[in-house]
Tab-separated table of C-alpha atoms in Angstrom:
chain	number	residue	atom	x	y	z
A	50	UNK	CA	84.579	112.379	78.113
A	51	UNK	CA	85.530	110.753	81.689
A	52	UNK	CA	87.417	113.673	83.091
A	53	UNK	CA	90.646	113.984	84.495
A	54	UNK	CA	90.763	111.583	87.648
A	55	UNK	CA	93.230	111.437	90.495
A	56	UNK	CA	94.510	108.668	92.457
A	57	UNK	CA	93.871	108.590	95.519
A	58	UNK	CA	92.133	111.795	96.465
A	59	UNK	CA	93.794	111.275	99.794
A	60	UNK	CA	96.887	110.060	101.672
A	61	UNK	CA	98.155	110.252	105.091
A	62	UNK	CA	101.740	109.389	105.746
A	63	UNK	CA	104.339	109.759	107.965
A	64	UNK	CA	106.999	112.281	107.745
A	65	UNK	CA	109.997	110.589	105.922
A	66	UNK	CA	107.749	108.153	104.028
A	67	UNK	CA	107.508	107.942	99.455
A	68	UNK	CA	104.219	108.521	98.428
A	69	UNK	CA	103.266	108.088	94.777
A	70	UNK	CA	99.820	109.990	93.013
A	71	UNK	CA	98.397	109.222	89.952
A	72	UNK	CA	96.708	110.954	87.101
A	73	UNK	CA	94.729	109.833	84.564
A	74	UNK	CA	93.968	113.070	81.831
A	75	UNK	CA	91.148	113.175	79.213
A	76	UNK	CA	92.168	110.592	76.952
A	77	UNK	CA	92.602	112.702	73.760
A	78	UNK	CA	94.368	115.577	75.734
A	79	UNK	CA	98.604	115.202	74.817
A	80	UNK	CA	99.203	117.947	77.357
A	81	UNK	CA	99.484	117.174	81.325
A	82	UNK	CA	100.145	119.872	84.417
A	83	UNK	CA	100.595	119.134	87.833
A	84	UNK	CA	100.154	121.876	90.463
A	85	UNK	CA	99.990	122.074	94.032
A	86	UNK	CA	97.382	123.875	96.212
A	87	UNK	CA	98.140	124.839	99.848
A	88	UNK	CA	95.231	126.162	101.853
A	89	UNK	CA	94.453	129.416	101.071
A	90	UNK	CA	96.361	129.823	98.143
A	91	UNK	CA	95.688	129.263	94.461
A	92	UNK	CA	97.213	126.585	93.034
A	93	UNK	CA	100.514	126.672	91.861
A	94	UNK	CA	102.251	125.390	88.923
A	95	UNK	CA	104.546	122.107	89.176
A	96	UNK	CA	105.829	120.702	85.971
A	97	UNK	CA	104.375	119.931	82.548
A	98	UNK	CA	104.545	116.893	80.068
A	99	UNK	CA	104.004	117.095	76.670
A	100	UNK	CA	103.220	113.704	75.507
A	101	UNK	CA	105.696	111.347	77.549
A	102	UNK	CA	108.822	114.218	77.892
A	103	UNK	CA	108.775	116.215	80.710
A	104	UNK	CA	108.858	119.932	79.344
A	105	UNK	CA	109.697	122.296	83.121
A	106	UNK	CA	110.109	121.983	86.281
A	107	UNK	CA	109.443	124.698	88.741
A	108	UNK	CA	111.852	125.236	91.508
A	109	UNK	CA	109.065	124.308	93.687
A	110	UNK	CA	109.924	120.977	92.593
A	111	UNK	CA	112.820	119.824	94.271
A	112	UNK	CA	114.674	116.879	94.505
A	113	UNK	CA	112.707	114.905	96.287
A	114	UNK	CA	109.703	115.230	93.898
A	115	UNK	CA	109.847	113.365	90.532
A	116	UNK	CA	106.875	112.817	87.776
A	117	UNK	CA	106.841	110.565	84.713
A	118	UNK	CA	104.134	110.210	81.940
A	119	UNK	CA	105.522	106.811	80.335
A	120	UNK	CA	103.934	106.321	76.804
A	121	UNK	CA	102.339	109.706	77.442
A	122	UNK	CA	98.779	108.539	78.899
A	123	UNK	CA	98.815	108.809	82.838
A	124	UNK	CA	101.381	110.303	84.915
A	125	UNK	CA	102.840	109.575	88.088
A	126	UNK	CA	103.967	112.223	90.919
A	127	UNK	CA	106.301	110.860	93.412
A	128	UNK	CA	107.182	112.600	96.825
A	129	UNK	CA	110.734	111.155	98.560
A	130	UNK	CA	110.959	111.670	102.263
A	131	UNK	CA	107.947	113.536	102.486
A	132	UNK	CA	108.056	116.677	105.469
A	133	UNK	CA	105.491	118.489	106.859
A	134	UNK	CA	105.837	121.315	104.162
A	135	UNK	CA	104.387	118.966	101.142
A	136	UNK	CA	101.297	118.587	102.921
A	137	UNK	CA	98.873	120.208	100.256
A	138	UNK	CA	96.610	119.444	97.467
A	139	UNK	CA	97.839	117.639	94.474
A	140	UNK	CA	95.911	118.859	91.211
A	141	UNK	CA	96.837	117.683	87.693
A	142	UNK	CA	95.469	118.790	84.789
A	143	UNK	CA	95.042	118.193	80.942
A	144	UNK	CA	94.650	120.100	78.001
A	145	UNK	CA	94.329	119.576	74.085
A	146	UNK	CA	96.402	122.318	72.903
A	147	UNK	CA	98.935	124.496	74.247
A	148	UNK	CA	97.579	127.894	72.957
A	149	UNK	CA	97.344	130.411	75.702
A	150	UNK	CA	94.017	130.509	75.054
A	151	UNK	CA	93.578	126.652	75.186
A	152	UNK	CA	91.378	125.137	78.482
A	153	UNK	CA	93.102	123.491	81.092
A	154	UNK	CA	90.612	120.281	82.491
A	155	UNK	CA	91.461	119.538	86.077
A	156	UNK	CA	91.182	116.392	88.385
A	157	UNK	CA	89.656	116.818	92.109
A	158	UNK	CA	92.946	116.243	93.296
A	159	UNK	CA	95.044	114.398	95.817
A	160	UNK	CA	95.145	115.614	99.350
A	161	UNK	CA	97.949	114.818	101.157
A	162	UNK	CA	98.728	115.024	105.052
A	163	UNK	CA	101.961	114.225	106.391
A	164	UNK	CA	101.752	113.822	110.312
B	195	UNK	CA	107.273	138.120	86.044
B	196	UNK	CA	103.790	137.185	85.941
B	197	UNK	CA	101.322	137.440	88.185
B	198	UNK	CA	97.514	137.783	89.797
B	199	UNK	CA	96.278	139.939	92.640
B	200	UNK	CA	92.177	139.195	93.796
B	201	UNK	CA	90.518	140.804	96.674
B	202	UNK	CA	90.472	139.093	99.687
B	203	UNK	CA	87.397	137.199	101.103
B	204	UNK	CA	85.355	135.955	102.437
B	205	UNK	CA	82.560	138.073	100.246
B	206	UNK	CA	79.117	137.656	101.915
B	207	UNK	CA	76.544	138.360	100.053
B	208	UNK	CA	72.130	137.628	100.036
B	209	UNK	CA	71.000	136.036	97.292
B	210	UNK	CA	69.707	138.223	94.364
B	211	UNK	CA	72.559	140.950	95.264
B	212	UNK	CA	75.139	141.668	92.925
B	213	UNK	CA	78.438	140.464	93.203
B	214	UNK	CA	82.236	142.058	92.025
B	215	UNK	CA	85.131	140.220	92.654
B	216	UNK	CA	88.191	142.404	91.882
B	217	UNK	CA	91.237	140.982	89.722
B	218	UNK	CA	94.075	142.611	88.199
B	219	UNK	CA	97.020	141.224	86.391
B	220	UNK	CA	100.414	141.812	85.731
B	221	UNK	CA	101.848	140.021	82.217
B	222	UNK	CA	104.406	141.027	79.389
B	223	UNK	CA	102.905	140.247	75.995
B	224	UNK	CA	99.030	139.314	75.426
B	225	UNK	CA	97.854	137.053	78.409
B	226	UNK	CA	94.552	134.923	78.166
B	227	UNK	CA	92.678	135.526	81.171
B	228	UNK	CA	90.311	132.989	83.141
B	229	UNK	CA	88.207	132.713	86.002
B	230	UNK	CA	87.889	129.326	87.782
B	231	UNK	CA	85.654	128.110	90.417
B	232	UNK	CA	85.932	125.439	92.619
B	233	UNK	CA	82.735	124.321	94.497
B	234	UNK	CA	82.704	122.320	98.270
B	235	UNK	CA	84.312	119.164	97.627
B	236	UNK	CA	84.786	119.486	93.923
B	237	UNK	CA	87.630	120.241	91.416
B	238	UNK	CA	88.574	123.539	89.447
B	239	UNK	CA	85.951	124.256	86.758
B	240	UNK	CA	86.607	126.847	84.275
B	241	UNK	CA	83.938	129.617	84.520
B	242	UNK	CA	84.992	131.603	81.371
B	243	UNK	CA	87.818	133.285	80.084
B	244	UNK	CA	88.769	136.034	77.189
B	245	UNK	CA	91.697	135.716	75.352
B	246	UNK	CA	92.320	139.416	74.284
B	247	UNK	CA	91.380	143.450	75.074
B	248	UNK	CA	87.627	144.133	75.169
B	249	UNK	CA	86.515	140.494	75.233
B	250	UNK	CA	84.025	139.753	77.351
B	251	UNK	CA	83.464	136.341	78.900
B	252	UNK	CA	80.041	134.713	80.081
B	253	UNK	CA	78.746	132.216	81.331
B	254	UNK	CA	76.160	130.973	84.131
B	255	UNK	CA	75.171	134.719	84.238
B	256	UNK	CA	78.943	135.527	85.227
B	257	UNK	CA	80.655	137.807	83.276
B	258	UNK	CA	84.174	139.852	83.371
B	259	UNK	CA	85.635	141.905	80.620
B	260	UNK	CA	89.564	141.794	79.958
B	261	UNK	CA	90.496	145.900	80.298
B	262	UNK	CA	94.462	145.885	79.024
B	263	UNK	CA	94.381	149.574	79.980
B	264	UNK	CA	93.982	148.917	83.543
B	265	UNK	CA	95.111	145.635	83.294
B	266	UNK	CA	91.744	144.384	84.730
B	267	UNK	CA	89.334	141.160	84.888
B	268	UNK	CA	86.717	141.861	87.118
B	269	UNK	CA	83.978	138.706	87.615
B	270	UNK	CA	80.688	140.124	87.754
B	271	UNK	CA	77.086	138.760	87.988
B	272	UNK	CA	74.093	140.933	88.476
B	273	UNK	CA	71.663	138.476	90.916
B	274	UNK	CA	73.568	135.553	92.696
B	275	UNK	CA	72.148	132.467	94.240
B	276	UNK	CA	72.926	130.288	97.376
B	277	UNK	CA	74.380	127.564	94.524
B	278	UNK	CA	77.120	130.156	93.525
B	279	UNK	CA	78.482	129.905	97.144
B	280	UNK	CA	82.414	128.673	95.853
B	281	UNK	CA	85.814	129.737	96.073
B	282	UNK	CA	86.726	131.812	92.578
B	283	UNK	CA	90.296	132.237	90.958
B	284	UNK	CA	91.434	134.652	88.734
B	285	UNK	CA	93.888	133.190	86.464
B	286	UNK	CA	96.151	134.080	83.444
B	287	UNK	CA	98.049	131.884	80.627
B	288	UNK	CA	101.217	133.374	78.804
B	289	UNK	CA	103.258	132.077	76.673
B	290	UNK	CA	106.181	130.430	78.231
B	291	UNK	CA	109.022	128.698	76.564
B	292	UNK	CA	106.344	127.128	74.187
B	293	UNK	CA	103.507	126.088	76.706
B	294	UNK	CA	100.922	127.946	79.015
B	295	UNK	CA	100.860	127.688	82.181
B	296	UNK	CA	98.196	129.006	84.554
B	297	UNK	CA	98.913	131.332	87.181
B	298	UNK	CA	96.284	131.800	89.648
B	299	UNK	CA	95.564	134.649	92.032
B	300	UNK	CA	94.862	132.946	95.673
B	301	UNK	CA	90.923	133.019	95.343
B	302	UNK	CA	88.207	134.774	97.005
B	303	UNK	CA	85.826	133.050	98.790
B	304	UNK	CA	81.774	133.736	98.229
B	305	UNK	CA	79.198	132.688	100.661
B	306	UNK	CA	75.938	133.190	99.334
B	307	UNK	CA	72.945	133.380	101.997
B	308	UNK	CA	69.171	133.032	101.592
């Protein structure tokens, strides 16, 4: 068991700039969330896969944001025309089932600054 | 909808005193409940979690005890050291649309001194 790991753990862009994260979950686990953290704040929930199909979307995710899990392994999070309002942390995490009572496994996340 | 309230931090505390962290919930249906922590520099680790009225979780000498009458999960641990200096997160799963997400309370800082 390797953990969940994140890709990078942090980026600095420019306002306006794509930026692309990655997530690699345990390698068993058929369940992946992404969530966002801003300082202070717990994180909060972003989208889920379930294998490779893309289950819900919060409305925190808007248009600019898009994630993919092709063949349902790692997953992808990619921020369009980042602003000053996505700077945050980036967490993802994996789980084996999707019982409520089921473990989620989380990655250290990917911090990102945009200047 | 949903949702987790935890007292505020920071909590400062010496080591060996004995540490509550308040959390109470608000959920339609029967919620799991968890408590994370996330030490400096590291990523969310789940601390325990009970997955229905009465249970207690345990672990590391933590404990908190899901109370549906109150609608209560109260972390708990009788003698803390400097190590247990992290931020802590109340969280709960419900079922929604077929898949749980976790909604988190916004943590409560501990800082643990000698």
């Amino acid at each position: 068991d390797t953990g969940v790991s994140q890709d990078p753990r942090h980026k600095i862009t420019k306002r306006g700039q794509n930026v692309t994260f990655r997530c690699d979950p345990i390698s068993e686990h058929n369940r992946l969330y992404w969530y966002r953290q801003t300082l202070g704040q717990g994180p909060e929930f972003l989208t889920y896969f379930q294998n490779e199909a893309q289950l819900e979307k919060s409305r925190l995710l808007s248009d600019r944001f898009s994630a993919e899990r092709p063949k349902g392994s790692f997953s992808t999070l990619e921020i369009q025309r980042t602003e000053q309002g996505d700077s945050a942390m980036y967490l993802c995490a994996s789980s084996l089932g999707d019982r409520v009572s089921d473990e989620q496994y989380f990655g250290p996340g990917t911090r990102l600054t945009v200047t | 909808g949903n949702s987790v309230t935890q007292m505020e931090g920071p909590v400062t505390l010496s080591e060996e005193a004995f540490l509550t962290i308040n959390c109470t919930y608000t959920a339609t249906g029967y919620p799991s409940l968890f408590w994370y922590v996330q030490y400096p520099g590291e990523g969310l680790q789940l601390l325990l979690k009970a997955t229905k009225a009465d249970d207690k979780g345990s672990n590391k000498g933590f404990e908190a005890t899901y109370r549906k009458e109150t609608t209560s999960f109260h972390l708990e641990k009788g003698s803390v050291q400097v190590s247990d200096s992290a931020v802590y997160f109340c969280a709960l799963s419900n079922e929604s649309g077929g898949y749980n997400k976790l909604i988190f309370g916004a943590g409560t800082r501990l800082a643990v001194h000698p």
